[in-house]
CSV table of C-alpha atoms and ligand atoms in Angstrom, one decimal:
chain,number,residue,atom,x,y,z
A,29,MET,CA,6.1,-5.8,37.0
A,30,ASP,CA,7.2,-9.4,37.0
A,31,ARG,CA,7.7,-9.4,33.2
A,32,TRP,CA,9.6,-6.1,33.4
A,33,THR,CA,12.1,-7.3,36.0
A,34,ARG,CA,12.7,-10.6,34.1
A,35,ARG,CA,13.4,-8.8,30.9
A,36,ARG,CA,15.7,-6.4,32.7
A,37,PHE,CA,17.6,-9.4,34.1
A,38,LEU,CA,18.2,-10.8,30.6
A,39,ILE,CA,19.5,-7.5,29.4
A,40,THR,CA,21.8,-6.9,32.4
A,41,LEU,CA,23.3,-10.3,32.0
A,42,GLY,CA,23.5,-10.3,28.2
A,43,ALA,CA,25.1,-6.9,27.9
A,44,ALA,CA,27.3,-6.5,30.8
A,45,GLY,CA,28.0,-9.8,32.6
A,46,VAL,CA,26.9,-10.7,36.1
A,47,SER,CA,29.2,-8.7,38.2
A,48,ALA,CA,28.8,-5.4,36.3
A,49,ALA,CA,26.0,-4.4,38.6
A,50,THR,CA,28.3,-4.0,41.5
A,51,ALA,CA,27.0,-1.3,43.8
A,52,GLY,CA,28.8,1.0,46.1
A,53,ARG,CA,29.8,-0.2,49.6
A,54,ALA,CA,28.0,0.5,52.8
A,55,PRO,CA,30.6,-1.1,55.1
A,56,ALA,CA,29.2,-0.3,58.5
A,57,ALA,CA,25.8,-1.6,57.4
A,58,TRP,CA,26.8,-5.2,56.8
A,59,GLY,CA,29.2,-6.2,59.4
A,60,GLN,CA,32.7,-5.2,58.3
A,61,THR,CA,33.9,-6.0,61.7
A,62,ASP,CA,33.2,-9.7,61.0
A,63,PRO,CA,36.5,-11.3,59.8
A,64,VAL,CA,34.7,-13.8,57.6
A,65,LEU,CA,33.0,-11.0,55.7
A,66,ALA,CA,35.7,-8.3,55.7
A,67,GLY,CA,36.7,-7.0,52.3
A,68,ARG,CA,33.8,-8.6,50.4
A,69,PRO,CA,31.9,-6.2,48.1
A,70,LEU,CA,28.2,-5.7,48.1
A,71,VAL,CA,26.7,-6.5,44.7
A,72,ARG,CA,23.3,-5.9,43.2
A,73,TYR,CA,21.8,-8.6,41.0
A,74,PRO,CA,18.5,-8.3,39.1
A,75,GLU,CA,15.5,-8.4,41.4
A,76,LYS,CA,17.8,-8.3,44.4
A,77,THR,CA,19.1,-5.6,46.7
A,78,ASP,CA,22.7,-5.2,47.8
A,79,LEU,CA,24.0,-8.5,49.0
A,80,ILE,CA,27.5,-9.7,50.1
A,81,LEU,CA,29.3,-11.3,47.2
A,82,LEU,CA,30.8,-14.8,47.7
A,83,THR,CA,31.2,-15.8,44.0
A,84,SER,CA,29.6,-14.4,40.8
A,85,ARG,CA,29.8,-17.5,38.6
A,86,PRO,CA,27.7,-19.1,39.8
A,87,ALA,CA,25.9,-16.5,41.9
A,88,GLN,CA,26.5,-17.0,45.6
A,89,LEU,CA,25.2,-14.0,47.5
A,90,GLU,CA,24.9,-13.6,51.3
A,91,THR,CA,22.3,-11.7,53.2
A,92,PRO,CA,23.5,-9.0,55.6
A,93,MET,CA,22.5,-9.9,59.1
A,94,ARG,CA,20.4,-6.8,59.7
A,95,TYR,CA,17.7,-8.3,57.5
A,96,PHE,CA,17.1,-11.0,60.1
A,97,GLU,CA,15.7,-8.3,62.4
A,98,HIS,CA,12.3,-9.4,61.2
A,99,ALA,CA,10.9,-13.0,61.0
A,100,LEU,CA,10.3,-12.8,57.2
A,101,THR,CA,13.3,-12.2,54.9
A,102,PRO,CA,12.4,-9.9,52.0
A,103,ASN,CA,12.7,-11.7,48.6
A,104,GLU,CA,15.2,-9.1,47.4
A,105,ALA,CA,17.5,-9.7,50.4
A,106,PHE,CA,17.2,-13.5,50.3
A,107,PHE,CA,20.5,-15.3,49.9
A,108,VAL,CA,21.5,-17.0,46.7
A,109,ARG,CA,23.4,-20.2,46.1
A,110,TYR,CA,24.0,-22.0,42.9
A,111,HIS,CA,26.5,-24.8,42.2
A,112,ILE,CA,27.0,-24.7,38.5
A,113,TYR,CA,27.0,-22.0,35.9
A,114,PRO,CA,25.2,-20.9,33.7
A,115,THR,CA,22.0,-20.6,35.6
A,116,PRO,CA,18.7,-19.6,34.0
A,117,THR,CA,18.2,-15.9,33.4
A,118,THR,CA,14.7,-16.0,31.9
A,119,VAL,CA,11.9,-18.5,31.9
A,120,ASP,CA,8.9,-18.3,29.5
A,121,LEU,CA,5.8,-19.6,31.3
A,122,ALA,CA,4.2,-20.3,27.9
A,123,THR,CA,6.7,-23.1,27.3
A,124,TRP,CA,7.9,-24.0,30.8
A,125,ARG,CA,6.6,-27.4,32.0
A,126,LEU,CA,7.2,-29.4,35.1
A,127,HIS,CA,7.8,-33.0,33.9
A,128,VAL,CA,6.8,-35.8,36.2
A,129,GLY,CA,8.1,-39.1,35.0
A,130,GLY,CA,10.0,-42.3,35.7
A,131,LEU,CA,8.2,-45.0,37.7
A,132,VAL,CA,4.7,-43.6,37.4
A,133,GLU,CA,1.3,-44.6,35.9
A,134,ARG,CA,0.8,-41.3,34.1
A,135,PRO,CA,3.7,-39.1,33.2
A,136,LEU,CA,2.7,-35.4,33.6
A,137,GLU,CA,3.7,-32.2,31.9
A,138,LEU,CA,2.4,-29.5,34.1
A,139,SER,CA,2.1,-25.9,33.1
A,140,MET,CA,2.1,-23.2,35.8
A,141,ASP,CA,-1.6,-23.0,35.3
A,142,ASP,CA,-2.0,-26.7,36.0
A,143,LEU,CA,0.2,-26.4,39.1
A,144,ARG,CA,-2.0,-23.5,40.4
A,145,THR,CA,-5.4,-24.9,39.6
A,146,LYS,CA,-5.2,-28.7,39.6
A,147,PHE,CA,-3.8,-28.9,43.2
A,148,PRO,CA,-5.1,-27.2,46.3
A,149,PRO,CA,-2.5,-24.5,47.2
A,150,ALA,CA,-0.8,-25.0,50.5
A,151,ALA,CA,1.3,-22.5,52.5
A,152,VAL,CA,4.2,-23.0,54.9
A,153,THR,CA,6.6,-20.5,56.5
A,154,ALA,CA,10.0,-22.1,56.5
A,155,VAL,CA,13.7,-21.4,56.9
A,156,ALA,CA,16.0,-22.2,53.9
A,157,GLN,CA,19.5,-22.5,55.2
A,158,CYS,CA,22.5,-23.6,53.2
A,159,SER,CA,24.3,-26.7,54.7
A,160,GLY,CA,27.5,-24.7,54.7
A,161,ASN,CA,26.0,-21.6,56.4
A,162,SER,CA,28.8,-20.2,58.7
A,163,ARG,CA,31.4,-22.5,57.2
A,164,GLY,CA,33.9,-19.6,57.2
A,165,ARG,CA,34.0,-19.9,61.0
A,166,PHE,CA,35.3,-23.5,61.1
A,167,THR,CA,38.7,-24.1,62.6
A,168,PRO,CA,40.6,-25.9,61.3
A,169,ARG,CA,39.3,-24.3,58.1
A,170,VAL,CA,37.6,-26.5,55.5
A,171,LEU,CA,37.2,-26.3,51.8
A,172,GLY,CA,34.0,-24.8,50.3
A,173,GLY,CA,32.3,-21.4,50.2
A,174,GLN,CA,33.5,-19.4,53.2
A,175,TRP,CA,30.0,-18.2,54.2
A,176,GLY,CA,29.4,-15.9,57.2
A,177,ASP,CA,26.0,-16.5,58.9
A,178,GLY,CA,23.8,-15.0,56.1
A,179,ALA,CA,23.3,-18.1,53.9
A,180,MET,CA,19.8,-18.5,55.4
A,181,GLY,CA,16.4,-16.8,55.1
A,182,ASN,CA,12.8,-17.3,56.1
A,183,ALA,CA,9.8,-16.9,53.8
A,184,GLU,CA,6.2,-17.8,53.4
A,185,TRP,CA,6.0,-20.3,50.6
A,186,VAL,CA,2.8,-21.2,48.7
A,187,GLY,CA,2.6,-24.0,46.2
A,188,ALA,CA,1.2,-27.5,45.3
A,189,ARG,CA,2.0,-30.3,47.8
A,190,LEU,CA,4.6,-32.6,46.3
A,191,ARG,CA,2.7,-35.6,47.4
A,192,ASP,CA,-0.4,-34.4,45.5
A,193,VAL,CA,1.6,-34.0,42.4
A,194,LEU,CA,3.0,-37.6,42.8
A,195,LYS,CA,-0.4,-39.0,43.5
A,196,ALA,CA,-1.7,-37.4,40.3
A,197,ALA,CA,1.1,-39.2,38.4
A,198,GLY,CA,0.5,-42.4,40.3
A,199,VAL,CA,3.7,-43.8,41.9
A,200,ARG,CA,4.3,-47.4,40.8
A,201,GLN,CA,5.3,-50.5,42.8
A,202,GLY,CA,9.0,-50.6,43.4
A,203,ALA,CA,9.5,-46.8,43.7
A,204,ILE,CA,12.3,-46.0,46.2
A,205,GLN,CA,13.2,-42.3,45.6
A,206,VAL,CA,12.3,-39.3,43.6
A,207,THR,CA,14.9,-37.1,42.0
A,208,PHE,CA,14.6,-33.3,41.3
A,209,ASP,CA,16.4,-31.4,38.6
A,210,GLY,CA,16.3,-27.7,37.7
A,211,LEU,CA,16.9,-25.6,34.6
A,212,ASP,CA,20.6,-25.0,35.4
A,213,ARG,CA,22.5,-27.4,33.2
A,214,THR,CA,26.2,-28.3,33.4
A,215,PRO,CA,28.4,-26.8,30.7
A,216,PHE,CA,31.0,-29.6,30.9
A,217,PRO,CA,30.8,-33.4,31.2
A,218,THR,CA,33.2,-33.2,34.1
A,219,VAL,CA,30.7,-31.2,36.2
A,220,THR,CA,27.7,-33.2,37.4
A,221,ASP,CA,24.3,-31.7,36.9
A,222,PHE,CA,22.7,-30.5,40.2
A,223,VAL,CA,20.1,-33.2,41.0
A,224,LYS,CA,18.8,-34.1,44.5
A,225,SER,CA,16.6,-36.9,45.8
A,226,LEU,CA,14.2,-37.7,48.6
A,227,ASP,CA,12.7,-41.0,49.8
A,228,VAL,CA,9.2,-41.8,48.5
A,229,PRO,CA,7.8,-42.3,52.1
A,230,ARG,CA,9.4,-39.0,53.3
A,231,ILE,CA,7.4,-37.2,50.6
A,232,MET,CA,4.1,-39.1,51.1
A,233,GLU,CA,4.1,-38.5,54.9
A,234,ASP,CA,4.8,-34.8,54.8
A,235,PRO,CA,2.1,-32.4,53.6
A,236,ASP,CA,4.5,-29.4,54.0
A,237,ILE,CA,6.8,-30.4,51.2
A,238,LEU,CA,5.8,-28.1,48.4
A,239,VAL,CA,6.5,-27.3,44.8
A,240,ALA,CA,6.4,-23.6,45.6
A,241,TYR,CA,5.5,-20.8,43.1
A,242,ARG,CA,4.9,-18.0,45.6
A,243,MET,CA,7.4,-16.5,48.0
A,244,ASN,CA,6.2,-13.9,50.5
A,245,GLY,CA,3.2,-13.3,48.3
A,246,GLN,CA,5.1,-12.7,45.1
A,247,ALA,CA,6.5,-14.7,42.3
A,248,LEU,CA,9.9,-16.2,43.2
A,249,PRO,CA,12.9,-14.1,42.1
A,250,MET,CA,14.7,-15.9,39.2
A,251,LEU,CA,17.8,-16.4,41.5
A,252,ASN,CA,15.6,-18.0,44.2
A,253,GLY,CA,14.0,-20.5,41.8
A,254,TYR,CA,11.5,-18.9,39.5
A,255,PRO,CA,9.0,-20.2,38.4
A,256,ALA,CA,8.9,-23.0,41.0
A,257,ARG,CA,11.1,-24.6,43.5
A,258,LEU,CA,11.0,-27.4,46.0
A,259,VAL,CA,10.5,-26.5,49.6
A,260,VAL,CA,11.4,-29.1,52.2
A,261,PRO,CA,10.7,-27.5,55.6
A,262,GLY,CA,13.2,-28.5,58.3
A,263,TRP,CA,15.8,-29.9,56.0
A,264,TYR,CA,18.8,-28.0,54.7
A,265,ALA,CA,18.2,-26.0,51.5
A,266,THR,CA,20.3,-28.3,49.4
A,267,TYR,CA,17.1,-30.3,48.8
A,268,TRP,CA,15.1,-27.2,47.8
A,269,VAL,CA,15.8,-27.5,44.1
A,270,LYS,CA,15.3,-24.2,42.2
A,271,ASN,CA,13.9,-23.5,38.7
A,272,LEU,CA,12.4,-27.0,39.0
A,273,SER,CA,11.8,-28.8,35.7
A,274,GLU,CA,12.1,-32.6,36.2
A,275,ILE,CA,10.6,-34.8,38.9
A,276,THR,CA,11.6,-38.5,38.3
A,277,VAL,CA,10.5,-41.5,40.4
A,278,ILE,CA,13.2,-44.1,40.5
A,279,ASP,CA,13.6,-47.7,41.8
A,280,GLN,CA,16.8,-47.2,43.7
A,281,VAL,CA,18.7,-44.8,46.0
A,282,PHE,CA,20.1,-42.0,43.9
A,283,GLU,CA,23.9,-41.6,44.4
A,284,LYS,CA,25.1,-39.1,41.9
A,285,PHE,CA,27.6,-36.5,42.9
A,286,TRP,CA,25.4,-34.0,44.8
A,287,MET,CA,24.0,-36.9,47.0
A,288,LYS,CA,27.3,-38.8,47.2
A,289,PRO,CA,30.0,-37.8,48.0
A,290,GLY,CA,28.4,-34.3,48.1
A,291,TYR,CA,26.3,-33.1,51.1
A,292,ARG,CA,27.1,-35.9,53.5
A,293,ILE,CA,27.9,-35.8,57.2
A,294,PRO,CA,29.5,-38.2,59.7
A,295,ASP,CA,27.1,-41.1,60.5
A,296,ASN,CA,26.8,-40.4,64.2
A,297,ALA,CA,24.5,-38.5,66.6
A,298,CYS,CA,26.4,-35.2,66.4
A,299,GLY,CA,27.4,-35.3,62.7
A,300,CYS,CA,30.9,-34.4,63.9
A,301,VAL,CA,34.4,-35.8,64.2
A,302,GLU,CA,37.6,-34.9,65.9
A,303,PRO,CA,38.7,-31.7,64.2
A,304,GLY,CA,41.0,-32.5,61.3
A,305,THR,CA,40.0,-36.1,61.0
A,306,ALA,CA,37.8,-37.9,58.4
A,307,PRO,CA,34.6,-39.9,59.3
A,308,ALA,CA,34.6,-43.7,58.7
A,309,ARG,CA,31.0,-43.6,57.5
A,310,THR,CA,28.8,-40.8,56.1
A,311,VAL,CA,25.1,-40.2,55.5
A,312,PRO,CA,23.2,-37.5,53.5
A,313,ILE,CA,22.7,-34.3,55.5
A,314,THR,CA,19.0,-33.8,56.3
A,315,ARG,CA,17.5,-31.7,59.2
A,316,MET,CA,18.8,-28.5,60.7
A,317,PRO,CA,20.0,-28.3,64.3
A,318,VAL,CA,18.8,-25.5,66.6
A,319,ARG,CA,20.3,-22.1,66.0
A,320,SER,CA,19.7,-18.6,67.4
A,321,PHE,CA,21.2,-15.2,66.7
A,322,LEU,CA,21.2,-11.8,68.3
A,323,ILE,CA,20.6,-9.3,65.6
A,324,VAL,CA,20.0,-6.0,67.5
A,325,PRO,CA,22.2,-4.4,68.6
A,326,GLU,CA,24.6,-5.6,65.9
A,327,SER,CA,28.1,-6.7,66.6
A,328,GLY,CA,30.4,-3.8,67.4
A,329,ALA,CA,27.5,-1.4,68.3
A,330,ARG,CA,27.8,1.2,71.0
A,331,VAL,CA,25.4,1.4,73.9
A,332,ARG,CA,25.4,3.6,77.0
A,333,VAL,CA,26.0,2.5,80.6
A,334,ASP,CA,22.8,2.2,82.7
A,335,GLU,CA,20.6,2.8,79.7
A,336,PRO,CA,18.2,-0.1,79.0
A,337,VAL,CA,18.5,-1.8,75.6
A,338,THR,CA,16.1,-4.3,74.0
A,339,LEU,CA,18.1,-7.3,72.7
A,340,ARG,CA,16.3,-8.8,69.7
A,341,GLY,CA,16.9,-11.7,67.3
A,342,ILE,CA,15.7,-15.0,65.8
A,343,ALA,CA,15.8,-18.7,66.6
A,344,PHE,CA,14.8,-21.7,64.6
A,345,ASP,CA,15.2,-25.5,64.3
A,346,SER,CA,14.1,-28.3,62.0
A,347,GLY,CA,10.4,-28.1,62.9
A,348,TYR,CA,10.0,-29.3,66.5
A,349,GLY,CA,9.6,-25.7,67.3
A,350,ILE,CA,11.4,-23.3,69.6
A,351,ARG,CA,10.5,-23.7,73.3
A,352,GLU,CA,12.7,-21.0,74.8
A,353,VAL,CA,15.5,-18.6,74.0
A,354,LEU,CA,18.0,-17.6,76.7
A,355,VAL,CA,20.6,-14.8,76.8
A,356,SER,CA,23.7,-14.4,78.9
A,357,ASP,CA,25.9,-11.4,79.6
A,358,ASP,CA,28.4,-13.2,81.9
A,359,ARG,CA,29.9,-15.8,79.4
A,360,GLY,CA,27.2,-18.3,80.1
A,361,ALA,CA,27.3,-18.4,83.9
A,362,THR,CA,23.7,-17.3,84.2
A,363,TRP,CA,21.0,-17.2,81.5
A,364,GLN,CA,17.9,-15.0,81.3
A,365,ARG,CA,14.8,-16.1,79.4
A,366,ALA,CA,13.8,-14.0,76.4
A,367,GLY,CA,10.2,-13.3,75.3
A,368,LEU,CA,9.1,-15.0,72.1
A,369,GLY,CA,7.4,-13.2,69.2
A,370,ALA,CA,4.5,-14.4,67.1
A,371,ASP,CA,4.4,-18.1,66.3
A,372,ARG,CA,4.4,-18.4,62.5
A,373,GLY,CA,4.6,-22.1,62.6
A,374,ARG,CA,7.2,-24.6,63.6
A,375,TYR,CA,9.5,-24.2,60.6
A,376,SER,CA,9.7,-20.4,60.8
A,377,PHE,CA,12.2,-18.0,62.3
A,378,ARG,CA,10.9,-17.2,65.8
A,379,GLU,CA,11.6,-13.7,66.9
A,380,TRP,CA,12.7,-13.1,70.5
A,381,SER,CA,13.5,-10.1,72.6
A,382,ALA,CA,14.9,-9.4,76.1
A,383,PRO,CA,15.6,-6.3,78.1
A,384,TRP,CA,19.2,-5.7,79.1
A,385,THR,CA,21.1,-2.8,80.8
A,386,PRO,CA,24.9,-2.5,80.6
A,387,ARG,CA,26.1,-1.8,84.1
A,388,ALA,CA,29.8,-1.0,83.3
A,389,ALA,CA,31.9,0.6,80.6
A,390,GLY,CA,33.8,-1.7,78.2
A,391,THR,CA,33.1,-4.6,76.0
A,392,HIS,CA,30.1,-6.8,76.7
A,393,ARG,CA,29.8,-10.3,75.3
A,394,LEU,CA,26.1,-11.2,74.8
A,395,MET,CA,25.4,-14.9,74.2
A,396,VAL,CA,22.2,-16.4,72.9
A,397,ARG,CA,20.9,-20.0,72.8
A,398,ALA,CA,17.6,-21.6,72.1
A,399,VAL,CA,16.0,-24.9,73.2
A,400,ASN,CA,13.5,-26.7,70.9
A,401,ALA,CA,10.4,-28.7,71.9
A,402,ILE,CA,12.4,-31.9,72.3
A,403,GLY,CA,15.1,-30.2,74.5
A,404,GLU,CA,17.8,-29.8,71.8
A,405,SER,CA,20.1,-26.7,72.0
A,406,GLN,CA,23.5,-25.5,70.8
A,407,SER,CA,26.9,-26.7,71.9
A,408,ASP,CA,29.3,-24.5,73.9
A,409,VAL,CA,32.2,-25.4,71.7
A,410,PRO,CA,31.9,-25.6,67.9
A,411,LEU,CA,31.5,-29.2,66.5
A,412,TRP,CA,33.5,-30.0,63.4
A,413,ASN,CA,33.1,-32.0,60.3
A,414,PRO,CA,35.2,-32.0,57.1
A,415,ALA,CA,32.5,-30.3,54.9
A,416,GLY,CA,31.8,-27.5,57.3
A,417,TYR,CA,28.1,-28.3,57.8
A,418,LEU,CA,25.6,-28.2,60.7
A,419,ARG,CA,27.1,-25.2,62.4
A,420,ASN,CA,25.2,-24.7,65.7
A,421,VAL,CA,27.5,-23.4,68.4
A,422,ILE,CA,26.1,-20.9,70.9
A,423,GLU,CA,26.4,-17.5,69.1
A,424,HIS,CA,27.5,-14.2,70.6
A,425,VAL,CA,28.0,-10.5,69.8
A,426,ASP,CA,30.4,-8.1,71.4
A,427,ILE,CA,29.1,-4.6,72.0
A,428,GLN,CA,30.7,-1.5,73.6
A,429,ALA,CA,29.3,0.5,76.5
B,14,MTE,N1,18.6,-25.7,40.5
B,14,MTE,C1,19.3,-25.6,41.6
B,14,MTE,N2,18.6,-25.6,42.8
B,14,MTE,C2,19.3,-25.5,44.0
B,14,MTE,C3,20.7,-25.4,43.9
B,14,MTE,C4,21.4,-25.3,42.7
B,14,MTE,O1,22.6,-25.2,42.6
B,14,MTE,N3,20.6,-25.5,41.5
B,14,MTE,N4,21.4,-25.2,45.2
B,14,MTE,C5,20.7,-25.7,46.4
B,14,MTE,C6,21.4,-25.2,47.6
B,14,MTE,S1,22.7,-26.1,48.1
B,14,MTE,C7,20.9,-24.2,48.3
B,14,MTE,S2,21.6,-23.7,49.8
B,14,MTE,C8,19.6,-23.5,47.9
B,14,MTE,C9,19.8,-22.0,47.9
B,14,MTE,O2,18.5,-21.4,47.7
B,14,MTE,P1,18.5,-19.8,47.4
B,14,MTE,O3,19.5,-19.5,46.4
B,14,MTE,O4,17.1,-19.6,47.0
B,14,MTE,O5,18.8,-19.1,48.7
B,14,MTE,O6,19.2,-23.9,46.7
B,14,MTE,C10,19.3,-25.3,46.4
B,14,MTE,N5,18.6,-25.5,45.1
B,15,MO,MO1,23.5,-25.1,50.1
């Protein structure tokens, strides 16, 4: 099955170009009422279902919100984000190798078989969220992909622990960081190859950072990083390098484009500045603030007066874990505690639900916020930074009774 879909991917791209697979629209099903998404077509790429198109070269595809009704996001519905084009369309496992080099005792060339058998497999359920998720909602507006809220997803990842891989190679004295590069290669010298870095101690202390080769029990879709990707639970997905091919230990802090000036936030507690201003100092973006969403009923839905409804949604943070979820139908004057669903680990989406009955006809604004284990929550008013990162305002949906 895997082989078949990969070959089909190649043929689709080769013969017709990436956007040729555009499917029909199903407007009501993906939030046409949302001004950030309005007018965007649904497209179907190989191994994926209909997703909301942001750009086709490179592929940037957004997940319709209804997929977040459940804690695990199906692979075919998982969002896609690449920075440079072309991206790999096929990988032959017979020749693919993960190179581990730089400041190490023993450079490695790992086959997929090596990855699977030489290191004990580890599993973690974790949210991948683009740093710019919800950027389209920033006011004043900022440059960059105008995402709605669907540049996120939650999956169970299985792979080798990154620290085990580095231990096998033997990190040498003087190592400061490790860089990660995938098979996507820049077509012009003016575009910098997508390479990210992590601090050596960060990797060695965290058993949950994986070189993942399984996603929700299957091989990764090509567009989500086949055959292996980095998984850095709790941190924004910019570090989760896809189609991984090179791991390099270095003796300095890596500051090429995608680490600096790219993917940086104001160097202060909120990662924010006065809207429209520039920060004096920046640092790399790292962990995700708390977020929560109401998924059912969806925005714009109709409900009946005096008929009970079950409100449902998801919440997540950077790994402290969700302590409670609260909903309000009176613009935040009072909050009702929601029930929490199964605990799939501290990095996962946490499902929540709460009973609610509309008592009057008209528009009802339902707000949701979450509190994590160290008391962090969302802000009442959106915080702002020039790159449109870290969105974590209290969310709401408007429904009609
Ligand atoms: N090789 C490679 N890996 C990458 C990127 C990329 O451009 N190339 N983009 C990163 C960013 S910014 C995000 S948000 C995630 C998106 O992961 P997904 O496409 O599986 O949802 O991949 C990360 N890994
Ligand atoms: Mo991203």
